[in-house]
Short mmCIF file of C-alpha atoms and ligand atoms in Angstrom, two decimals:
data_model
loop_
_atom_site.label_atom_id
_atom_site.label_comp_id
_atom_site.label_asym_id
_atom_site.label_seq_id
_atom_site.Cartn_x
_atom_site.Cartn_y
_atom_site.Cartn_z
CA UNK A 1 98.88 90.45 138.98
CA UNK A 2 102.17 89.92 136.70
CA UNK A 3 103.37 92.33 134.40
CA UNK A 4 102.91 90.61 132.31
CA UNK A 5 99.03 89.82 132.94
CA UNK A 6 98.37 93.59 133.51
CA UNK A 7 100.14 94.82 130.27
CA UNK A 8 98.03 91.98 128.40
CA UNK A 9 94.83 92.88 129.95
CA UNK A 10 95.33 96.91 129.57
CA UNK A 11 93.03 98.54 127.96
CA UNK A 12 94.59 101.15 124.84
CA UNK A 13 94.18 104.08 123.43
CA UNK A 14 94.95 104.05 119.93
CA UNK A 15 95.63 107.69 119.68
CA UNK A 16 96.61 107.42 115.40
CA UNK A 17 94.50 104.99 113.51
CA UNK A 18 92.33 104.97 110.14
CA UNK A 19 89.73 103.06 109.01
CA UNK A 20 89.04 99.36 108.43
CA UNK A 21 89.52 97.86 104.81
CA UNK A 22 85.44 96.83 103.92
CA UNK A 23 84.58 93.97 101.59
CA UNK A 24 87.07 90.73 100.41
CA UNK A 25 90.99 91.35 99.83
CA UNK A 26 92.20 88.60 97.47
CA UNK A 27 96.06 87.64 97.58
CA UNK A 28 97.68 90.97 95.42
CA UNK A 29 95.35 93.20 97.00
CA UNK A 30 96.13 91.76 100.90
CA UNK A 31 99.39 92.02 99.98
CA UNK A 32 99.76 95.24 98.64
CA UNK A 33 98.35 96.78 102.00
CA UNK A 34 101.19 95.44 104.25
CA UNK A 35 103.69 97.37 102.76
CA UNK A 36 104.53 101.25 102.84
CA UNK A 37 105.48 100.78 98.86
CA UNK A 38 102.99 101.63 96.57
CA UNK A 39 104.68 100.12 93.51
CA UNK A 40 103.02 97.04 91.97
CA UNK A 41 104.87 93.69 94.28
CA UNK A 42 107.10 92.25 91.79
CA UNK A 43 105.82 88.61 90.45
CA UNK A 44 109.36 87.50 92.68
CA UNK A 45 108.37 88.77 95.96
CA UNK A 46 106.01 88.43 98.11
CA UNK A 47 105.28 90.91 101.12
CA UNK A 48 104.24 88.23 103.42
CA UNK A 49 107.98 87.69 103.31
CA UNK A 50 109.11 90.42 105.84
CA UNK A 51 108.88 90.95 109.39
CA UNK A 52 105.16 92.11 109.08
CA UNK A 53 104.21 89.14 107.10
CA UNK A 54 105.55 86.53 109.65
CA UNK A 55 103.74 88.14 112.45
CA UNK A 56 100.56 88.29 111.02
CA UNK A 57 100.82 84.69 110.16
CA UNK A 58 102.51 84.07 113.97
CA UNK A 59 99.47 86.30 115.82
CA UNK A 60 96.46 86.50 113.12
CA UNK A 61 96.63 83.10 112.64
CA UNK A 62 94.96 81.65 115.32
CA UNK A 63 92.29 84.20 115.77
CA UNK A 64 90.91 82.83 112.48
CA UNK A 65 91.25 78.92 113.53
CA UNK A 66 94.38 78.41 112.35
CA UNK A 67 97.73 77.01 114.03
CA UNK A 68 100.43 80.16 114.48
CA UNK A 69 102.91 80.30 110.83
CA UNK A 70 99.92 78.91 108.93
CA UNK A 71 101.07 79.66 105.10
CA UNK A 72 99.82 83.17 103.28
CA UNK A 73 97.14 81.36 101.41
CA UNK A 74 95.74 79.77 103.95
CA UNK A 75 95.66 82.06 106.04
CA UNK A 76 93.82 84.03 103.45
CA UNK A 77 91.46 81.24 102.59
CA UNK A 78 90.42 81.32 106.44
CA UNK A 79 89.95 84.91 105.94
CA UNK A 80 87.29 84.98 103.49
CA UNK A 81 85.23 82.42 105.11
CA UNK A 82 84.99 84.53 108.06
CA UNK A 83 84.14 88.40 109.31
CA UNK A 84 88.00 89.44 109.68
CA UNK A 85 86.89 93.21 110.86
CA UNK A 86 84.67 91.80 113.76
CA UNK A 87 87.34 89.15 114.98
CA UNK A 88 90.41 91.31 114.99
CA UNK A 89 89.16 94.50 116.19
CA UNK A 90 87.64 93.05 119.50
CA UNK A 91 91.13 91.08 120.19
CA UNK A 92 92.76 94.20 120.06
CA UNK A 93 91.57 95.74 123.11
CA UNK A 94 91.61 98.93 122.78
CA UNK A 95 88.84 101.16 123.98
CA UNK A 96 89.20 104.46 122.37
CA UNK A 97 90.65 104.88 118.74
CA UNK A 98 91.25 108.15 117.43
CA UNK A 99 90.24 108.11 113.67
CA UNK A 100 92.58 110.30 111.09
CA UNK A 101 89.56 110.69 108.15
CA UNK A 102 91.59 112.38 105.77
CA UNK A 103 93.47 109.45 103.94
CA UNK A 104 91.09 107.55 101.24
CA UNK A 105 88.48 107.66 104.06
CA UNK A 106 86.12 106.05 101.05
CA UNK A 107 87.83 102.81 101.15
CA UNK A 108 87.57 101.96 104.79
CA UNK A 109 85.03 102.02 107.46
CA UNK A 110 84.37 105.82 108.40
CA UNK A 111 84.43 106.69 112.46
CA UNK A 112 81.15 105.59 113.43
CA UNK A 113 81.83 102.43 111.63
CA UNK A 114 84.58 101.58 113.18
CA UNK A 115 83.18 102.04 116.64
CA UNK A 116 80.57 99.70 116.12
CA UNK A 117 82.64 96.94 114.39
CA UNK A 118 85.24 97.19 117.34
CA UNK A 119 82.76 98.11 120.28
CA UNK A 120 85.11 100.52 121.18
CA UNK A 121 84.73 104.73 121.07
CA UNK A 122 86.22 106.50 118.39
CA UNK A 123 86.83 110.13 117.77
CA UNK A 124 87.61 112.19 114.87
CA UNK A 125 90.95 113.61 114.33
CA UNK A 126 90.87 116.41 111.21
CA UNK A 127 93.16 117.00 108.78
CA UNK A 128 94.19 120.49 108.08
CA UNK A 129 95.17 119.66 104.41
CA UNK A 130 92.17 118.21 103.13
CA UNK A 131 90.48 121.28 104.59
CA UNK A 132 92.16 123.77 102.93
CA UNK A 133 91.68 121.60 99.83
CA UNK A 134 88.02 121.42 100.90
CA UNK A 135 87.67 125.21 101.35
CA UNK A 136 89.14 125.87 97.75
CA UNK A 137 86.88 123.72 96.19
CA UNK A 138 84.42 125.63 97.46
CA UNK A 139 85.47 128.96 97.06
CA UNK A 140 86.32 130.65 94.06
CA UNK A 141 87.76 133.92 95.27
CA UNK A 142 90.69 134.04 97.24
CA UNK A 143 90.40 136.35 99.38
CA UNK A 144 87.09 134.91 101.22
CA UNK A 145 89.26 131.41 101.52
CA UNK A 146 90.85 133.01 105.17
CA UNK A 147 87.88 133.52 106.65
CA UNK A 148 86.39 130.29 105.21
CA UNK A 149 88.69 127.92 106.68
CA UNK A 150 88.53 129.60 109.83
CA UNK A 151 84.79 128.43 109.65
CA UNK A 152 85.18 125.39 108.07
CA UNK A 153 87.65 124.24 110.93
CA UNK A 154 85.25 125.60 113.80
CA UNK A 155 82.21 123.44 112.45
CA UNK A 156 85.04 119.96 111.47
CA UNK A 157 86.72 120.44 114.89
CA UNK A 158 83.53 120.88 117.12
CA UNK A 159 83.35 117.09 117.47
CA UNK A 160 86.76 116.23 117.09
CA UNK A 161 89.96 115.67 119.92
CA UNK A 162 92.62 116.73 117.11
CA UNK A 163 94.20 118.37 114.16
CA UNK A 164 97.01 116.86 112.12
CA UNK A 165 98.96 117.62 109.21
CA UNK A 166 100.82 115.91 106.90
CA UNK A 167 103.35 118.66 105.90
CA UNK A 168 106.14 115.82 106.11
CA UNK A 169 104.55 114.60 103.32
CA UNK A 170 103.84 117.34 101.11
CA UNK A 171 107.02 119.59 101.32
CA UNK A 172 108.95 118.09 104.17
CA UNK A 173 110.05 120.44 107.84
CA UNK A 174 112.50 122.39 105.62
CA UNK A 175 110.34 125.37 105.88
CA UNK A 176 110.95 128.69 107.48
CA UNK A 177 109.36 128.34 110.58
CA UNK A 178 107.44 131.97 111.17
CA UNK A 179 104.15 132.39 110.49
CA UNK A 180 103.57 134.24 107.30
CA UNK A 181 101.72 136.79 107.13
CA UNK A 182 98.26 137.59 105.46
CA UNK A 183 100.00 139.65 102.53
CA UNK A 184 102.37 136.46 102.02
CA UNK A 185 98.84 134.02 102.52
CA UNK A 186 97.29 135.52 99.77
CA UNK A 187 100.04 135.70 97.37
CA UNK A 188 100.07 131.80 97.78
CA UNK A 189 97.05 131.11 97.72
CA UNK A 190 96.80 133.30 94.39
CA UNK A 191 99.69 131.26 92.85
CA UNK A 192 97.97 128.00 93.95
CA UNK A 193 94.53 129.11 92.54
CA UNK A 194 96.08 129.96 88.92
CA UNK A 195 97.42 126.34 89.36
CA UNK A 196 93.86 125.14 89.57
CA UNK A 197 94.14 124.58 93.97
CA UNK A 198 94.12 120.86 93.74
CA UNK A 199 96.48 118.97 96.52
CA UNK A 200 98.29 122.09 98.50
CA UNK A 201 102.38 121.68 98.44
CA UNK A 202 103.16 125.48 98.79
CA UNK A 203 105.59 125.37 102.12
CA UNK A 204 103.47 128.93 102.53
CA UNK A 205 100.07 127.03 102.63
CA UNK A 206 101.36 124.42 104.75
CA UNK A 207 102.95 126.37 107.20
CA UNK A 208 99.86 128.89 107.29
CA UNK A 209 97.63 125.85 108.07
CA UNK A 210 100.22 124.75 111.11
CA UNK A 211 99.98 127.81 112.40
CA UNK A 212 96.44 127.69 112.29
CA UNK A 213 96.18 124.14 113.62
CA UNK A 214 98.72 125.39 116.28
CA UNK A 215 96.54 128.38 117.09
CA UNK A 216 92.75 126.22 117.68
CA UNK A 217 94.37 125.05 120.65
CA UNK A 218 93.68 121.06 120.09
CA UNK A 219 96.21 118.66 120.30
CA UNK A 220 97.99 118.80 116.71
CA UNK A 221 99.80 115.46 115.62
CA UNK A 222 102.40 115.39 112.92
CA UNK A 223 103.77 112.46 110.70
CA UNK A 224 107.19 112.12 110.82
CA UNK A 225 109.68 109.79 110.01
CA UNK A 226 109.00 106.39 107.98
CA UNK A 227 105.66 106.53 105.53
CA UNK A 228 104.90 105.62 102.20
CA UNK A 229 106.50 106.21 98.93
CA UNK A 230 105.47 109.85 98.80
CA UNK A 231 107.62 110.79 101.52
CA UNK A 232 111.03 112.38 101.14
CA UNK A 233 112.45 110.68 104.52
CA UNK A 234 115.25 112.82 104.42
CA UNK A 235 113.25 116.00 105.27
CA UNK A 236 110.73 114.25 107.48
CA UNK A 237 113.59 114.07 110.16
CA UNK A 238 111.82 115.88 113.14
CA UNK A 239 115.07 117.56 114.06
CA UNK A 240 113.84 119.90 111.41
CA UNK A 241 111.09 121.48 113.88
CA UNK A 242 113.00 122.28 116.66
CA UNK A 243 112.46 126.18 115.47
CA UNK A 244 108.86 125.92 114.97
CA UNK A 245 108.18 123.80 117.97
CA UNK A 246 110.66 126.57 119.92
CA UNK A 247 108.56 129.54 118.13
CA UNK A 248 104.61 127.77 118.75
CA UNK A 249 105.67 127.03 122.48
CA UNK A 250 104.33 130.02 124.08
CA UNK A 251 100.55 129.09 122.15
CA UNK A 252 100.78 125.98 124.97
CA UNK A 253 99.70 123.56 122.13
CA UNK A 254 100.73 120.35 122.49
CA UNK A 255 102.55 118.52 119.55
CA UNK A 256 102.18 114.73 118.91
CA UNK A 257 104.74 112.99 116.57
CA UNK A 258 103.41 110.27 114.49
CA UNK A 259 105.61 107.15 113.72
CA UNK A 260 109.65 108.76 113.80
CA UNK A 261 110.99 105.49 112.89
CA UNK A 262 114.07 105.83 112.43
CA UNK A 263 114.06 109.18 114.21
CA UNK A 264 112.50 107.70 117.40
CA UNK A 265 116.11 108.91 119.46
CA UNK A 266 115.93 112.65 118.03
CA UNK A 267 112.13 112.51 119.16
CA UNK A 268 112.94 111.47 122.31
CA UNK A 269 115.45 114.15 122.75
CA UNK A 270 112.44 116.72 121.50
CA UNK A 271 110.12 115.21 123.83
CA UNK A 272 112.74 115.66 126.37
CA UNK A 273 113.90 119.38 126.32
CA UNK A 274 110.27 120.45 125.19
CA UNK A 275 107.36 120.13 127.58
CA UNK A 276 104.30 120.45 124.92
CA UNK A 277 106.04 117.39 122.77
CA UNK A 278 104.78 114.20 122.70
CA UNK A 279 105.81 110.88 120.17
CA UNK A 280 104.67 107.29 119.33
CA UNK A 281 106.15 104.11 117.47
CA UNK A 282 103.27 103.41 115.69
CA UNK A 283 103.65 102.24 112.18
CA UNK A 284 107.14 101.24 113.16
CA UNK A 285 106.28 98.73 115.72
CA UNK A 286 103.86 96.63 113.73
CA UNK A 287 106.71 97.23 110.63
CA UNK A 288 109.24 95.47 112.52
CA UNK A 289 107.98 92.55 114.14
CA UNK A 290 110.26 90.50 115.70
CA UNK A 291 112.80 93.49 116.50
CA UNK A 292 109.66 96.05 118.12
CA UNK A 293 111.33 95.36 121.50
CA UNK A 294 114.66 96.51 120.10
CA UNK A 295 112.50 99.97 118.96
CA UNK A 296 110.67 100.25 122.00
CA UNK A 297 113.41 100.17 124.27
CA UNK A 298 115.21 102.89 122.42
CA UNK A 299 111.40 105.15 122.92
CA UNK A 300 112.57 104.50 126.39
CA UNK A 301 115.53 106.23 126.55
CA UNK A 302 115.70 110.22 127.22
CA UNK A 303 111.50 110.71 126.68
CA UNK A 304 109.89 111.41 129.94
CA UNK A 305 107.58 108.50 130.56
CA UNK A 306 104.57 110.83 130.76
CA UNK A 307 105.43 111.70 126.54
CA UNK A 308 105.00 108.59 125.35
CA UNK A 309 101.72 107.56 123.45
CA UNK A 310 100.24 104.24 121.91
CA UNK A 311 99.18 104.29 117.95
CA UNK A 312 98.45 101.12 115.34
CA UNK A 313 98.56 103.28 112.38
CA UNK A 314 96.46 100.72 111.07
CA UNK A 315 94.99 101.43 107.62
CA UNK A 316 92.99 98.67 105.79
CA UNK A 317 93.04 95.19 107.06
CA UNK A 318 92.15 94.88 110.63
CA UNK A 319 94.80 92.07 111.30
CA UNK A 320 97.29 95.84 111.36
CA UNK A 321 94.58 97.41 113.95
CA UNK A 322 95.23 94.02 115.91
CA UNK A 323 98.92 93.61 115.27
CA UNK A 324 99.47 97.02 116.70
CA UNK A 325 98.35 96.30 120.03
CA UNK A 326 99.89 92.89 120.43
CA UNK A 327 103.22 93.56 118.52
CA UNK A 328 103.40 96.71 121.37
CA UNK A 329 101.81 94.42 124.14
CA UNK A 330 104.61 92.13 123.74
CA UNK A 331 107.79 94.88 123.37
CA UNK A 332 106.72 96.50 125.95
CA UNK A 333 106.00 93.60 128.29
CA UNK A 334 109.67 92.22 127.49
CA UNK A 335 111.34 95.64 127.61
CA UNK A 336 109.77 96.57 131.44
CA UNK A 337 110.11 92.66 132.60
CA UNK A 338 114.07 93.10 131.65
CA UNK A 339 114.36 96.28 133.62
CA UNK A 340 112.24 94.53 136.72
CA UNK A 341 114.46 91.43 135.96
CA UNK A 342 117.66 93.44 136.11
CA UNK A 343 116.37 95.07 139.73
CA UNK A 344 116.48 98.64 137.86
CA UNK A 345 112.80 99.17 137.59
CA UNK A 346 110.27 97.73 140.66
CA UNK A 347 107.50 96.11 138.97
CA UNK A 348 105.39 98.67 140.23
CA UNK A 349 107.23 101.40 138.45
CA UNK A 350 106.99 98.92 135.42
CA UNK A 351 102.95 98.71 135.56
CA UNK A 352 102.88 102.18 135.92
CA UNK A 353 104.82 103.47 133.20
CA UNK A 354 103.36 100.64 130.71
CA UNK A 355 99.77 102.03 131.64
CA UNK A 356 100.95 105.49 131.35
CA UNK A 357 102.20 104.78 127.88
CA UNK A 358 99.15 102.49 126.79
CA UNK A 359 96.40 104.66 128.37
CA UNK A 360 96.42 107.23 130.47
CA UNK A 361 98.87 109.34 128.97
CA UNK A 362 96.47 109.99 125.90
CA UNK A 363 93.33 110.22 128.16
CA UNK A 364 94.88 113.11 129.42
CA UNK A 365 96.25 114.73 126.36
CA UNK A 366 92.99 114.06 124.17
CA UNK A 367 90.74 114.45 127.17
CA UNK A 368 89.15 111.31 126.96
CA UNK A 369 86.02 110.08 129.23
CA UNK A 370 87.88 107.21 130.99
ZN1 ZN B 1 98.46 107.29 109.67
#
């Protein structure tokens, strides 16, 4: 079999994915999900217009009848004649997706969902965030909101093959990284309570609950690097870890970093020098299209092969649950074949890596039934 033909036929793990969009997308709504902005798309622009845009009219296309480059509208006029979800989740071929439920999990299909629409297993990954925010909802003293989310976490994580946290997001890796201690816990929480404990920015919270997550002993995942427009990318540059991932070490938790476009070299080096470290392009390679081969081969640079893991970071229309897994298909299968080409890599090597990075790599970190 070529490398080709094995990369195409291998079976993925998805290991950071959300749900599918449900019900019709008309042209501003469609459009609006394949971007990271969440401004309103100036009348002037279109998204369809960018690297993403071209590939899902190059790849989607003719899953839904229509000749590859088919023009936005009709390529959403096929769409809603048809069952997009169904369609586009079984051409992706992956057979285990591993659901993040904490962003707007009411708009799009919820774990179970998505396993039947795609045929595929899925498995809950929990966020520590929406947690705490769950926990102080339901709490009105402070000081039983420690022992609370200790519980609450037991009972979200007994089903689940992960913990993430989105502290890129809501303060950025600036923070000291030491774990604070119960006096310092409940002083924030106090301060957050008299702020009425709606969405939790305190860098005390945050770092309290990646402690914790580092402490349950699931693999915890972190988003770093490129994201929406909530995101200060600045401090979501991973290099601002290295002291927590040097101080939560010794816990043997392993780390997986969501996205790190453009940060995918200083990930590599982390994934390099630190064993419990692990990193994907997701996101990034279904953001960049035509150039995901140029991405991919810089993941391949200092990472050990055995760090690398596949994501879609899909969120809302399946065609970015399907992109995902051809956009990487396709880097990956051009990156390897130039290294076999070149007579640096045998194509053994080449199928082996690709499968490790694909499959097997997250089977073992998440351990998955294969
Ligand atoms: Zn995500």
């Amino acid at each position: 079999m070529s490398l080709a033909d094995h990369i195409a036929d291998l079976s993925l793990v998805d290991h950071h994915v959300h749900g599918a969009f449900k019900g019709r997308l008309d042209r501003t709504a469609f459009e609006q999900l394949i971007t990271e902005s969440d401004r309103p798309v100036p009348p002037w622009l279109s998204t369809f217009d960018s690297q993403l845009g071209l590939a899902i009219r190059r790849y989607c296309a003719p899953l839904l009848g229509l000749q590859p480059h088919a023009s936005p509208d009709d390529y959403l006029a096929a769409r809603a004649q048809q069952d997009p979800n169904t369609l586009l989740l079984n051409a992706a071929g992956v057979s285990d997706y591993l659901v993040d439920t904490g962003y707007q999990a009411d708009a799009v299909t919820g774990v179970d969902e998505l396993a039947a629409l795609s045929g595929s297993r899925a498995h809950e990954v929990v966020r520590l965030e929406s947690e705490l925010e769950y926990v102080a909802a339901h709490e009105s003293t402070v000081a039983a909101v420690p022992h609370a989310l200790l519980q609450r976490l037991e009972e979200r994580t007994a089903g689940a093959v992960g913990l993430k946290s989105i502290v890129a997001y809501r303060h950025g890796f600036d923070f000291d990284p030491a774990e604070p201690s119960t006096r310092e816990v409940l002083a924030a929480l106090d301060r957050w309570y008299s702020a009425g404990a709606d969405r939790v920015t305190d860098p005390v919270l945050l770092r309290w609950l990646l402690w914790i997550g580092a402490r349950r002993g699931l693999p915890l995942q972190l988003h770093v690097g490129f994201g929406d427009t909530d995101l200060n990318l600045r401090t979501a540059d991973p290099l601002l870890l290295t002291e927590w991932l040097r101080q939560v070490e010794p816990l043997g938790t392993q780390v997986a970093l969501l996205h790190c476009y453009p940060f995918h070299r200083e990930v590599g080096y982390l994934a390099h020098v630190f064993p419990h470290v692990y990193f994907d392009l997701g996101l990034t390679t279904m953001y960049v299209g035509a150039r995901a081969a140029a991405v991919i081969a810089e993941g391949l640079e200092l990472a050990p092969f055995g760090k690398l893991l596949y994501s879609s970071d899909a969120f809302g229309p399946a065609e970015l649950h399907y992109l995902g897994a051809v956009l990487w298909r396709r880097a990956v299968t051009s990156v390897l074949g130039g290294f076999v080409e070149q007579d640096d890599w045998s194509a053994e090597d080449a199928v082996r890596v690709a499968t490790l990075w694909g499959r097997d790599n997250a089977r073992r970190l998440y351990r998955l039934p294969s």
